[in-house]
Short mmCIF file of C-alpha atoms and ligand atoms in Angstrom, two decimals:
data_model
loop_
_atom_site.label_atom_id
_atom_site.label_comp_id
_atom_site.label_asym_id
_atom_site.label_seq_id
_atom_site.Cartn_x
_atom_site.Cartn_y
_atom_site.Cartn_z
CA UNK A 1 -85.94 2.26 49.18
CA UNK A 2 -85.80 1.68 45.36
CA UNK A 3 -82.53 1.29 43.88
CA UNK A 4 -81.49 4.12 42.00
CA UNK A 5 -78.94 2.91 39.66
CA UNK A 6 -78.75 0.63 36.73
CA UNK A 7 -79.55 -3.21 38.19
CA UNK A 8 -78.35 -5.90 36.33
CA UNK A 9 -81.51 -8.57 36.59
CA UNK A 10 -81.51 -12.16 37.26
CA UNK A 11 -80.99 -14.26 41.04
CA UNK A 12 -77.15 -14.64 40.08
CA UNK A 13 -74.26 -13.52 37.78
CA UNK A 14 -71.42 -15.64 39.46
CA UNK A 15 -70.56 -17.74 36.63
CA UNK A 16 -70.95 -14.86 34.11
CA UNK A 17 -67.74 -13.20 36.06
CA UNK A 18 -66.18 -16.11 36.47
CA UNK A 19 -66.51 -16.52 32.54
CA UNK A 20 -66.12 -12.69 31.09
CA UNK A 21 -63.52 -12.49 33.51
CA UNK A 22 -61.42 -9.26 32.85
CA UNK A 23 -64.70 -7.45 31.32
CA UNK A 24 -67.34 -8.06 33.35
CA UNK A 25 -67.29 -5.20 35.30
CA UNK A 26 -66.24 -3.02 32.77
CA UNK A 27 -68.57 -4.19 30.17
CA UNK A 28 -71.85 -3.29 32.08
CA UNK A 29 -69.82 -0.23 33.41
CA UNK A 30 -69.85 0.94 29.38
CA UNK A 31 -73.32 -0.68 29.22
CA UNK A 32 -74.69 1.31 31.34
CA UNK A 33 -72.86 4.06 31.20
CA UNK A 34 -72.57 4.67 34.63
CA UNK A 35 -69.65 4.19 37.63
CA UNK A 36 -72.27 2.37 39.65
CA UNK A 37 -74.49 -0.20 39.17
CA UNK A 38 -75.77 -3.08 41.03
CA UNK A 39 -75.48 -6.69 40.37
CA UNK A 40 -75.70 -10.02 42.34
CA UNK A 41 -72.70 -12.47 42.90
CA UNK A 42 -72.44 -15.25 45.31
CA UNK A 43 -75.58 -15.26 46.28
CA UNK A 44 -75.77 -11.42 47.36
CA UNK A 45 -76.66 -7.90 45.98
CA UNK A 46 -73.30 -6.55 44.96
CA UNK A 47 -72.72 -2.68 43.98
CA UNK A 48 -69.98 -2.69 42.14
CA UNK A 49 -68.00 0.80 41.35
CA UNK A 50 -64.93 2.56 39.27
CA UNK A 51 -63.02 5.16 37.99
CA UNK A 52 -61.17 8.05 39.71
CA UNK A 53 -64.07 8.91 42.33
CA UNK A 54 -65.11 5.34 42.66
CA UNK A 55 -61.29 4.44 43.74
CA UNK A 56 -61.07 7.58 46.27
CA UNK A 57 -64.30 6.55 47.66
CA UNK A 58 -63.64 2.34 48.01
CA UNK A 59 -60.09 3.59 50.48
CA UNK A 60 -62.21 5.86 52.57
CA UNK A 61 -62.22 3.87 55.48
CA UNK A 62 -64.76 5.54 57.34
CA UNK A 63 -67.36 4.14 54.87
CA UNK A 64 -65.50 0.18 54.17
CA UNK A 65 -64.05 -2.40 55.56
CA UNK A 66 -62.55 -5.87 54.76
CA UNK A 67 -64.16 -7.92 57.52
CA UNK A 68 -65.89 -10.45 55.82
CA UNK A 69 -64.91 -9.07 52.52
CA UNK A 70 -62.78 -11.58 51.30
CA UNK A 71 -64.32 -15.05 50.26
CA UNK A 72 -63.37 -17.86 51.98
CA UNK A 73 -62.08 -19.51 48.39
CA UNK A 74 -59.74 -16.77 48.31
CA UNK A 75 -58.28 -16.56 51.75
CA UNK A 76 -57.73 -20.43 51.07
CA UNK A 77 -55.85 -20.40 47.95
CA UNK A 78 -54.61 -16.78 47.48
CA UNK A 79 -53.82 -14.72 50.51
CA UNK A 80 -54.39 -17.25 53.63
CA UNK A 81 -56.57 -17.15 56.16
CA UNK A 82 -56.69 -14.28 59.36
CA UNK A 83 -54.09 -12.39 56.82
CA UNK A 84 -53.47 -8.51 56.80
CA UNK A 85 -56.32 -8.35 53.65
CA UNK A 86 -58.91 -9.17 56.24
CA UNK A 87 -58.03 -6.59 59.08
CA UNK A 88 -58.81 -3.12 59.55
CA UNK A 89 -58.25 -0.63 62.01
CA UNK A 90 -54.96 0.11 64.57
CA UNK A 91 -54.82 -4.00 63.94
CA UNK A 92 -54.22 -3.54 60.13
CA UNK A 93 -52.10 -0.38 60.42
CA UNK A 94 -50.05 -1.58 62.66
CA UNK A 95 -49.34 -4.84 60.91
CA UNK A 96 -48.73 -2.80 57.51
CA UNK A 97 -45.88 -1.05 59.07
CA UNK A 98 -44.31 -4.40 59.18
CA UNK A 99 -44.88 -4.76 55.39
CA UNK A 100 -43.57 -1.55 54.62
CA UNK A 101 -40.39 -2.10 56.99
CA UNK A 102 -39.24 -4.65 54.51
CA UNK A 103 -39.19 -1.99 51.80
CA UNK A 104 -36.83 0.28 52.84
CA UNK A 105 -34.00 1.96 50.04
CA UNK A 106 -31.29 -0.79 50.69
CA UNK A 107 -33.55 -3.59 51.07
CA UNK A 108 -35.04 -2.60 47.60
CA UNK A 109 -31.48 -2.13 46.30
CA UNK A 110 -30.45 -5.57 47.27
CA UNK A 111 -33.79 -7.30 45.91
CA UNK A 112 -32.58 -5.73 42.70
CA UNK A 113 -28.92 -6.79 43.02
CA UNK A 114 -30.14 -10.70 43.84
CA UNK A 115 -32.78 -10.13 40.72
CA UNK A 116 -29.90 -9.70 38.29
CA UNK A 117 -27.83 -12.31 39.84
CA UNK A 118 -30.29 -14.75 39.51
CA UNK A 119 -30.97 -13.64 35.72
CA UNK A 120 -27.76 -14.50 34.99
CA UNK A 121 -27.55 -17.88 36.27
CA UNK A 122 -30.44 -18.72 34.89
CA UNK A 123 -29.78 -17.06 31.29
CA UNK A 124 -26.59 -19.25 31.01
CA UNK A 125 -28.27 -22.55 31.28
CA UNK A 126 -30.97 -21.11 28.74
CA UNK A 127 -28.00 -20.99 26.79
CA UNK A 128 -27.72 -24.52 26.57
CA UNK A 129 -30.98 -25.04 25.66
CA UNK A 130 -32.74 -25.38 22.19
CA UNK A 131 -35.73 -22.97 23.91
CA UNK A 132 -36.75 -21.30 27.14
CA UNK A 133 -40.33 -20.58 27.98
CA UNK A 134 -40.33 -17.27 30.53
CA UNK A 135 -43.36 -18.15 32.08
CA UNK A 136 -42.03 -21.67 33.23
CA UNK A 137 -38.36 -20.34 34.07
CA UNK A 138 -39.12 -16.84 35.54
CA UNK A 139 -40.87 -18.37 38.37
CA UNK A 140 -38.01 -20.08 39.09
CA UNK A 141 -35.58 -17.13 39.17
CA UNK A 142 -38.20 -15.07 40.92
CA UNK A 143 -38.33 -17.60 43.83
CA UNK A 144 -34.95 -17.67 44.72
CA UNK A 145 -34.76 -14.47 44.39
CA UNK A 146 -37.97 -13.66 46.77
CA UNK A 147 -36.49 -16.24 49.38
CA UNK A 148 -32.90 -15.55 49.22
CA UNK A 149 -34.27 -11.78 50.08
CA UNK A 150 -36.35 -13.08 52.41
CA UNK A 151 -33.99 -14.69 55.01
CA UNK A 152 -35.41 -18.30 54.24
CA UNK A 153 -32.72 -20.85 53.10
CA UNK A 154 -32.61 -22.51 49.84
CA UNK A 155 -30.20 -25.31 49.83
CA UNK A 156 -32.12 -27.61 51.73
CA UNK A 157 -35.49 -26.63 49.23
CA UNK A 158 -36.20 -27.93 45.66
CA UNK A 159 -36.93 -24.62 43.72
CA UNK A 160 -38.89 -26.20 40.69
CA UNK A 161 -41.74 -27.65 42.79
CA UNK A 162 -41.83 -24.32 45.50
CA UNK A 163 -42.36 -22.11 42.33
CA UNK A 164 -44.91 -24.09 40.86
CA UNK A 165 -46.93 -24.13 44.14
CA UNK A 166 -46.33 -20.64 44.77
CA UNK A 167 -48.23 -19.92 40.71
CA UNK A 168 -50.36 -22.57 41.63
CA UNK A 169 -51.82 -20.34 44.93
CA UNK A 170 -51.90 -17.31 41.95
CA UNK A 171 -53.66 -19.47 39.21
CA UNK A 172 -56.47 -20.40 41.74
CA UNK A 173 -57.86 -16.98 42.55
CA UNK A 174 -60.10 -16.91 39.12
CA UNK A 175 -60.60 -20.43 38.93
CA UNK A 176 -63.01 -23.32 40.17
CA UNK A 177 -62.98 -26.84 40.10
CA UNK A 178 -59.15 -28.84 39.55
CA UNK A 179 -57.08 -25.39 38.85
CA UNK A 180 -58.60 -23.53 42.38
CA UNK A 181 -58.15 -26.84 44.31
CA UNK A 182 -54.61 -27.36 43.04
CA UNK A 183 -54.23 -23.80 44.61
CA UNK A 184 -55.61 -24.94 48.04
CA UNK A 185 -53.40 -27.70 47.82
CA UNK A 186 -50.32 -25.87 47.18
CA UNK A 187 -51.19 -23.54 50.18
CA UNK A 188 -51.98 -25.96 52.71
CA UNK A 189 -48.13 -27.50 51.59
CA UNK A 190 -46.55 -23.98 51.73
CA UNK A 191 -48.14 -22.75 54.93
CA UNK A 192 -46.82 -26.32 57.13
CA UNK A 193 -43.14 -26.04 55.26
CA UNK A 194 -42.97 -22.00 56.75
CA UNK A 195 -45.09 -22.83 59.93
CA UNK A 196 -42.16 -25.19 61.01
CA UNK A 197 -39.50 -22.59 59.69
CA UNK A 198 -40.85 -20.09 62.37
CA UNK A 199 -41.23 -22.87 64.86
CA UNK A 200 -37.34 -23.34 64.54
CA UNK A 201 -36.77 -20.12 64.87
CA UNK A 202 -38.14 -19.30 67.90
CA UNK A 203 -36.34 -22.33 70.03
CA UNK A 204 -33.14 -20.98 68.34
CA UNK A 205 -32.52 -23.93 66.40
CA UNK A 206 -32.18 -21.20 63.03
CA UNK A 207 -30.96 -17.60 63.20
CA UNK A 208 -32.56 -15.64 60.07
CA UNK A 209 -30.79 -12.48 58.89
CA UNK A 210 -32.02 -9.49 61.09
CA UNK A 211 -34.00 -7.33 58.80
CA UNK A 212 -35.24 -10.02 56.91
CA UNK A 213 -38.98 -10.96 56.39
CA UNK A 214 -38.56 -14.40 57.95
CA UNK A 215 -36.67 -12.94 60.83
CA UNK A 216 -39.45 -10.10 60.98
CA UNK A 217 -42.13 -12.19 60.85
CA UNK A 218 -40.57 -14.59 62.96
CA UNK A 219 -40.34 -11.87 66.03
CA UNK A 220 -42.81 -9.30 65.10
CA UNK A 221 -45.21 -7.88 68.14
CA UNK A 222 -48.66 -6.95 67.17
CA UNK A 223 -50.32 -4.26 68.56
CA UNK A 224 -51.37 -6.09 71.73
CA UNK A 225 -47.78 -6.91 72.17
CA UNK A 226 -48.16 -10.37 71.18
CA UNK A 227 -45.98 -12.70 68.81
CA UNK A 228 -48.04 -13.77 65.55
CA UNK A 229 -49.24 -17.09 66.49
CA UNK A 230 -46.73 -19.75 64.20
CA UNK A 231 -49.88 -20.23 61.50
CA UNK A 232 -50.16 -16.53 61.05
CA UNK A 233 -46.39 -15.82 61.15
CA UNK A 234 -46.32 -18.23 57.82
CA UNK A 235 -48.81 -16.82 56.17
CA UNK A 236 -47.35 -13.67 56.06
CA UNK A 237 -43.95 -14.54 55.14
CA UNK A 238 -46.01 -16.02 52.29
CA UNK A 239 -47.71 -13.04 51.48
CA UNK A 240 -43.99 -11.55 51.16
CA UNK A 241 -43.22 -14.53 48.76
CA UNK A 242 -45.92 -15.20 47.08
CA UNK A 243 -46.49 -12.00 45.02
CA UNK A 244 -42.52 -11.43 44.67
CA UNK A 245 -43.17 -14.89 42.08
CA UNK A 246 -45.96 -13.25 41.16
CA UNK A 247 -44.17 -10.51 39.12
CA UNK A 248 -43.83 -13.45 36.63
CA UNK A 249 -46.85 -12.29 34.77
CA UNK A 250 -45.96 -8.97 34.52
CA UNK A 251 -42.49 -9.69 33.75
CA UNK A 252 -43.77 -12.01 30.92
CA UNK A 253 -46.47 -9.48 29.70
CA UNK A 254 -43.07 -7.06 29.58
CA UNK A 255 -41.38 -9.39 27.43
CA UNK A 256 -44.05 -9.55 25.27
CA UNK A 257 -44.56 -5.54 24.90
CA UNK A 258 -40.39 -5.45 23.92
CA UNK A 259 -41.13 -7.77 20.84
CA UNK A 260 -44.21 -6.27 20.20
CA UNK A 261 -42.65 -2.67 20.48
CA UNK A 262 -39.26 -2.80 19.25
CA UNK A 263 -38.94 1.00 19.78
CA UNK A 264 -39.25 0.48 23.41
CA UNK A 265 -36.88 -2.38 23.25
CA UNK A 266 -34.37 0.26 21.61
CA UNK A 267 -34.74 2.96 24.71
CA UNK A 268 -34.26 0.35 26.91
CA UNK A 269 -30.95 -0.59 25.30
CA UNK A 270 -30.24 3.30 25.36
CA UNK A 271 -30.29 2.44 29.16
CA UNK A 272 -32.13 5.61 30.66
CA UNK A 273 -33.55 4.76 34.18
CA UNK A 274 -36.26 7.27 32.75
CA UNK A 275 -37.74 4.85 30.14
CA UNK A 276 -37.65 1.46 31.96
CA UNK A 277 -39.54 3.14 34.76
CA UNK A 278 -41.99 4.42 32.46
CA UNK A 279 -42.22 1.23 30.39
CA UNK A 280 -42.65 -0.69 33.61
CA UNK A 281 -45.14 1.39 34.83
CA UNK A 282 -47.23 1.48 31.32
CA UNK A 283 -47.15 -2.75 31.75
CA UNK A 284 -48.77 -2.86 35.24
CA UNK A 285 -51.45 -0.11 33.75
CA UNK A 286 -51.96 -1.87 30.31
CA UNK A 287 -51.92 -5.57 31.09
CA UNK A 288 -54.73 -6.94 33.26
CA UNK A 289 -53.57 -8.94 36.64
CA UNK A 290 -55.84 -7.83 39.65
CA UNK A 291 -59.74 -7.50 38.09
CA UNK A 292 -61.03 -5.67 40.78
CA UNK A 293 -61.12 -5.86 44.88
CA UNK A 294 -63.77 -6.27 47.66
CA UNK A 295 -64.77 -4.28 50.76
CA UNK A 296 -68.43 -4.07 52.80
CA UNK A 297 -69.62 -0.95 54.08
CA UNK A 298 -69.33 0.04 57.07
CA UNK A 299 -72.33 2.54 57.58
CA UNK A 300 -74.80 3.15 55.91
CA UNK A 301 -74.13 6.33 53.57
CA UNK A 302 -74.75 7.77 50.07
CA UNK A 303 -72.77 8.75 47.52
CA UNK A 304 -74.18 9.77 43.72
CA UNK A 305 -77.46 9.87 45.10
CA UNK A 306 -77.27 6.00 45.86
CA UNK A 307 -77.89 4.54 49.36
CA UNK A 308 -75.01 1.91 50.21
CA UNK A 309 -76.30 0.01 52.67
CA UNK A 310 -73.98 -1.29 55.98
CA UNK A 311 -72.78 -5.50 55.58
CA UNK A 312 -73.08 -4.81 51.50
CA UNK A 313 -70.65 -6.00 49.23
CA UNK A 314 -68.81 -3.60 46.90
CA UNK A 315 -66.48 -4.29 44.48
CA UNK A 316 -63.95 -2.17 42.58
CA UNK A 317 -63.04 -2.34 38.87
CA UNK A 318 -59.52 -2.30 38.73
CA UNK A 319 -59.26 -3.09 35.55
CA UNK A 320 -61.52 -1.09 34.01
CA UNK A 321 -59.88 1.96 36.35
CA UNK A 322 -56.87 1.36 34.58
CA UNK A 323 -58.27 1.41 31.50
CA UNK A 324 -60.55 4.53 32.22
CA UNK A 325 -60.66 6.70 28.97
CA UNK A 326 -61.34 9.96 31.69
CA UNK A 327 -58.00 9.47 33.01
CA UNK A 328 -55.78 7.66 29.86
CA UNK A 329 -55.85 8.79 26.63
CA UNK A 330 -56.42 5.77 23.85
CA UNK A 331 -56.57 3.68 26.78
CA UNK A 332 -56.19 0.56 24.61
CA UNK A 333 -52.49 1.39 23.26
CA UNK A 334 -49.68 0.66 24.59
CA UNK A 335 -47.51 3.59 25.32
CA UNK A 336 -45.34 4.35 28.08
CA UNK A 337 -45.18 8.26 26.74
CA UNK A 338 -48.16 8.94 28.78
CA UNK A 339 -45.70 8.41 31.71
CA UNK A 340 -43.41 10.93 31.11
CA UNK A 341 -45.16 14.33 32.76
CA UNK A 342 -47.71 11.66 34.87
CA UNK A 343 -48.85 13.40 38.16
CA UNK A 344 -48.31 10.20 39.82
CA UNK A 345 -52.17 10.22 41.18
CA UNK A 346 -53.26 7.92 44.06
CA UNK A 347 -56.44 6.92 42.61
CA UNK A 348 -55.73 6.55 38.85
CA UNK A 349 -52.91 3.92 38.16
CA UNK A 350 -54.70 1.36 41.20
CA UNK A 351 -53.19 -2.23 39.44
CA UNK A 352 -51.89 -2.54 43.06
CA UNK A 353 -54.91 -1.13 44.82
CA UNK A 354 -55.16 2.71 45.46
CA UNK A 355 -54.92 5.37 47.80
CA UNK A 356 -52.12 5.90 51.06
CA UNK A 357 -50.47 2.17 51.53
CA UNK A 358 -49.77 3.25 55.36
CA UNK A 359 -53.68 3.64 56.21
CA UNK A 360 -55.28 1.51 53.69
CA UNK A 361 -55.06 -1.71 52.13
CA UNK A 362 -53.21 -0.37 48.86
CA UNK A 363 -49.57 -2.81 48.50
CA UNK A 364 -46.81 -2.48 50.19
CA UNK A 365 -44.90 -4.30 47.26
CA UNK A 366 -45.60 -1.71 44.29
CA UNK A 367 -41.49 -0.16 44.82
CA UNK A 368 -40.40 -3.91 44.90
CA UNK A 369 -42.61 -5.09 41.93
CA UNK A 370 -40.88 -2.12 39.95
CA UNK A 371 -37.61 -3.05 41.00
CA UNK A 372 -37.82 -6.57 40.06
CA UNK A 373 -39.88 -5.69 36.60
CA UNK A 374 -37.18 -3.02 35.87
CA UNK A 375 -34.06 -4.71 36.75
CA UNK A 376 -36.01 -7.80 34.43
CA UNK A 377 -36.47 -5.41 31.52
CA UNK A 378 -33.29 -4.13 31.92
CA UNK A 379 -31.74 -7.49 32.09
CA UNK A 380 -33.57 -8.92 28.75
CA UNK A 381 -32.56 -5.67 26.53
CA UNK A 382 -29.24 -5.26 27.68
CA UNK A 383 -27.54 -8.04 28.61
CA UNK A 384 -29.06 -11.00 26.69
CA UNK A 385 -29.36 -11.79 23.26
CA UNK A 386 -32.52 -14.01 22.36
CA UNK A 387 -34.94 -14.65 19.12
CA UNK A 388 -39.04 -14.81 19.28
CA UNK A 389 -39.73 -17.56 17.52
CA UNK A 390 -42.82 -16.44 15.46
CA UNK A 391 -44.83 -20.52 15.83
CA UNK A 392 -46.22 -19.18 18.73
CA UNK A 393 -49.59 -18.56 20.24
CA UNK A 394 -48.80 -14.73 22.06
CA UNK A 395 -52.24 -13.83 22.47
CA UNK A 396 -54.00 -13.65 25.98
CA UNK A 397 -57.07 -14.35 26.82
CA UNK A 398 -59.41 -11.61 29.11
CA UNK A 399 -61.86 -14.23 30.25
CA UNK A 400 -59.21 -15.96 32.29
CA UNK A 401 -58.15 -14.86 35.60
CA UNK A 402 -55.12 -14.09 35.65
CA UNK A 403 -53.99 -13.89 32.38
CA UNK A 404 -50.63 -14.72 30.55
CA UNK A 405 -49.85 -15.21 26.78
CA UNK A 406 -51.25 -18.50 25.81
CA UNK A 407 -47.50 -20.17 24.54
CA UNK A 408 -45.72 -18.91 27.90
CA UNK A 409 -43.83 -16.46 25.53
CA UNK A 410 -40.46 -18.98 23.83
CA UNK A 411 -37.22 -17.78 23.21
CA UNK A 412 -34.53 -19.21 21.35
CA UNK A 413 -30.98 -18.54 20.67
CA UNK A 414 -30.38 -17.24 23.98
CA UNK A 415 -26.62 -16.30 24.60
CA UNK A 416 -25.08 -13.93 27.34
CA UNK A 417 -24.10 -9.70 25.84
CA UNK A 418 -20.36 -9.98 26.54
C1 HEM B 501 -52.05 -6.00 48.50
C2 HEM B 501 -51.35 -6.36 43.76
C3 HEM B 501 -46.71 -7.45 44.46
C4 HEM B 501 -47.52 -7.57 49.19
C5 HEM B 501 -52.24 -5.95 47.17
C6 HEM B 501 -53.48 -5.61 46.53
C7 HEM B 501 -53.27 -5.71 45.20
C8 HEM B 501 -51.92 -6.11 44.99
C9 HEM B 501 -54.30 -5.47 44.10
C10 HEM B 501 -54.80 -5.31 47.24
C11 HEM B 501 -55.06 -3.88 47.49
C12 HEM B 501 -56.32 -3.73 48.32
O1 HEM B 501 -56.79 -4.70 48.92
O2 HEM B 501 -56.87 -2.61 48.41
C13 HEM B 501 -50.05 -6.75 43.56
C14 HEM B 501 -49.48 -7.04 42.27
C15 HEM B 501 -48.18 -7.35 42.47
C16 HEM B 501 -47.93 -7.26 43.89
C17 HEM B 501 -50.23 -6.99 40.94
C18 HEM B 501 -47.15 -7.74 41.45
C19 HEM B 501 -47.24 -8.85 40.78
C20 HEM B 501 -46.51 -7.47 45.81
C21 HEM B 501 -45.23 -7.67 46.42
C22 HEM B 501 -45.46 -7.72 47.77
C23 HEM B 501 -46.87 -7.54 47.99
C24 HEM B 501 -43.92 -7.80 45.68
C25 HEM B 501 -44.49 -7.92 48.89
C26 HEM B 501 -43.21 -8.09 48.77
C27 HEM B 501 -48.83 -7.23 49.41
C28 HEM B 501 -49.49 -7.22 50.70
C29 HEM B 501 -50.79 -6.74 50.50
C30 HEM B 501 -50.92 -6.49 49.09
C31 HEM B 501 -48.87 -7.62 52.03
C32 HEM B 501 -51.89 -6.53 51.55
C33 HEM B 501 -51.92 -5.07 51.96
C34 HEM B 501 -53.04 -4.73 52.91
O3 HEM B 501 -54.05 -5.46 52.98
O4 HEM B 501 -52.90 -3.73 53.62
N1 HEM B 501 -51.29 -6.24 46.20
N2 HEM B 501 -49.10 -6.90 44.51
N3 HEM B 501 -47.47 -7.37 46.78
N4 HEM B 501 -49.72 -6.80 48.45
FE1 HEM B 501 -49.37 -6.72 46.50
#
């Protein structure tokens, strides 16, 4: 059968989404005019879909799944290889709940309480310093933070070098050649540091805090009953870690949307939770981190008139979901207004993934990426005192994935609200 929707031409379009990063998708999306259209990447035809239907339809998992979905590249820089990404079924669900166990109200209470803490600290040395640069020092505070939650011990660990690895596994995902191997690298590191963690937990040599990830992931039964085996065990707790240090970028884009919208900066100071939530949420819409996510069909099916065929790739514009001009007004401007009377859909605001976290693949982290952006935001307008320094390169580039403001976003003058 013919295709029926718009077909980008040519054998392959890898390196023209690996160079229009952010916009590729999106761009031939507005090309065409369509939700649909097919292309080919990595050597394969590729449909790839978006907005509000598209989203509801890429969850349904009668019609996807993620075997096979993810690329090699990325399982061995980003997420790690056999991780919950790649499963489906009772095996994913019931390795989810063990996600979501981490999240409950206290737990999320206490990752805020450490996140302030460790602002603090970390503000008073900036202190002392002619300039900071968040996207160099935020890591920092974001990895004790995500391993002092976590149950793992610090003492005995260098932070500066374990944040840098844990960016370097984030830098890789968009990247080929030195910047995706440095990612590899990093992971390889990471996963035989936590591999002998869980190792010395379970001959007792090192009792983790019960309730904690390492201690969960440590002990955790799948749903045949068995222990994860040590490898797998590690690269969970890494998937815990990882994306906690991963809030960097949004907690630098944040910074920059305070300077850039000093009103904002004001209701933040005014302290209502009401505005940092929405201002935190309007960040993960308006700033691009995840471009879009992968999943093969299952069956055979059609939707729109179009045949997807079983073992087909399909990817979903996340992105361009986000920035959807169906679902947002002005898209393109900042403004966490459109917040305020939000119906808090499941399929419109996806930079997390969409649709029910329990059954599908949508994160399990979206309640502790607001906490630690909030309690962040919260922490910049209201108890620190700092200066932009205007020589500075703040714009971003959308060809490079992920993204962050080109200078790393200085401050100066940094002192401590008494
Ligand atoms: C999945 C984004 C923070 C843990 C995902 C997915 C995205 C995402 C796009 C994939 C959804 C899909 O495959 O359908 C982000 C972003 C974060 C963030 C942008 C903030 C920077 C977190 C945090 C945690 C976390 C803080 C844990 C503490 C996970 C896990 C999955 C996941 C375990 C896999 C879920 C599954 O496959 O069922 N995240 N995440 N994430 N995230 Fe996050």
């Amino acid at each position: 059968k013919h295709s029926d929707i718009p077909k980008e031409e040519g054998l392959d379009h890898s390196l023209a989404l690996i160079q229009e990063g952010y916009e590729y998708i999106p761009s031939r999306r507005s090309k065409f005019k369509t939700d649909l259209f097919e292309t080919r990447l990595l050597g394969q035809k590729v449909v790839c879909i978006g907005g509000q239907e598209g989203a509801e339809l890429f969850y349904d998992n009668d019609k996807f799944e993620r075997k096979g979905a993810v690329p090699k590249r990325i399982q061995k820089s980003l997420f790690g290889e056999n991780a919950i990404h790649t499963l489906d079924g009772e095996a994913h669900e019931h390795r989810k709940l063990l996600f979501m166990s981490l999240m409950t109200e206290e737990r999320l209470e206490q990752l805020g309480e450490l996140t302030r803490e460790e602002w603090r600290l970390a503000a008073a040395e900036w202190a002392k310093m002619d300039k900071a640069v968040l996207f160099d020092e935020v890591p920092q505070i974001l990895c004790r933070v995500a391993c002092r939650w976590a149950g793992v011990p610090i003492d005995a660990i260098e932070v500066k070098p374990l944040a840098r690895d844990f960016i370097a596994m984030v830098e890789a995902f968009g990247a080929v050649g030195s910047r995706h191997q440095k990612g590899r690298k990093a992971r390889k590191k990471m996963e035989d540091y936590f591999e002998g963690l869980i190792v010395e937990i379970r001959h007792r040599r090192m009792e983790p805090i019960e309730g904690s990830a390492l201690h969960k992931m440590a002990w955790h039964r799948d749903h045949k009953e068995k222990h994860l085996d040590e490898h797998t065990a590690a690269v969970e707790l890494l998937n815990v870690l990882r994306p906690i240090v991963a809030v960097t970028y949004l907690v630098t884009f944040g910074a920059l949307a305070l300077f850039q919208h000093n009103v904002w900066k004001e209701k933040l100071q005014d302290g209502d939770e009401e505005s940092v939530q929405m201002f935190a949420q309007e960040v993960r819409r308006f700033y691009p981190f995840a471009p879009f996510l992968g999943a093969k069909v299952k069956n055979d099916f059609e939707w729109k008139g179009h045949t997807f065929e079983k073992g087909q790739l399909v990817l979903l514009d996340v992105y361009g979901t986000n920035h959807d001009n169906r679902l947002w007004e002005e898209p393109y401007v900042f403004n966490p207004e459109r917040f305020r009377n939000w119906n808090g859909g499941i399929f419109d605001l996806i930079p997390q993934g969409g649709g029910d976290e329990a059954t599908g693949h949508r994160c399990p982290g979206e309640m502790a990426t607001l906490q630690v952006m909030k309690t962040s935001f919260s922490f910049l307008t209201n108890e620190m005192i700092y200066n932009v320094p205007m020589e500075q390169d703040l714009s971003y580039s959308l060809s490079r994935m992920p993204t962050y403001p080109e200078s790393g976003f200085v401050i100066q003058g940094v002192s401590i609200k008494s």
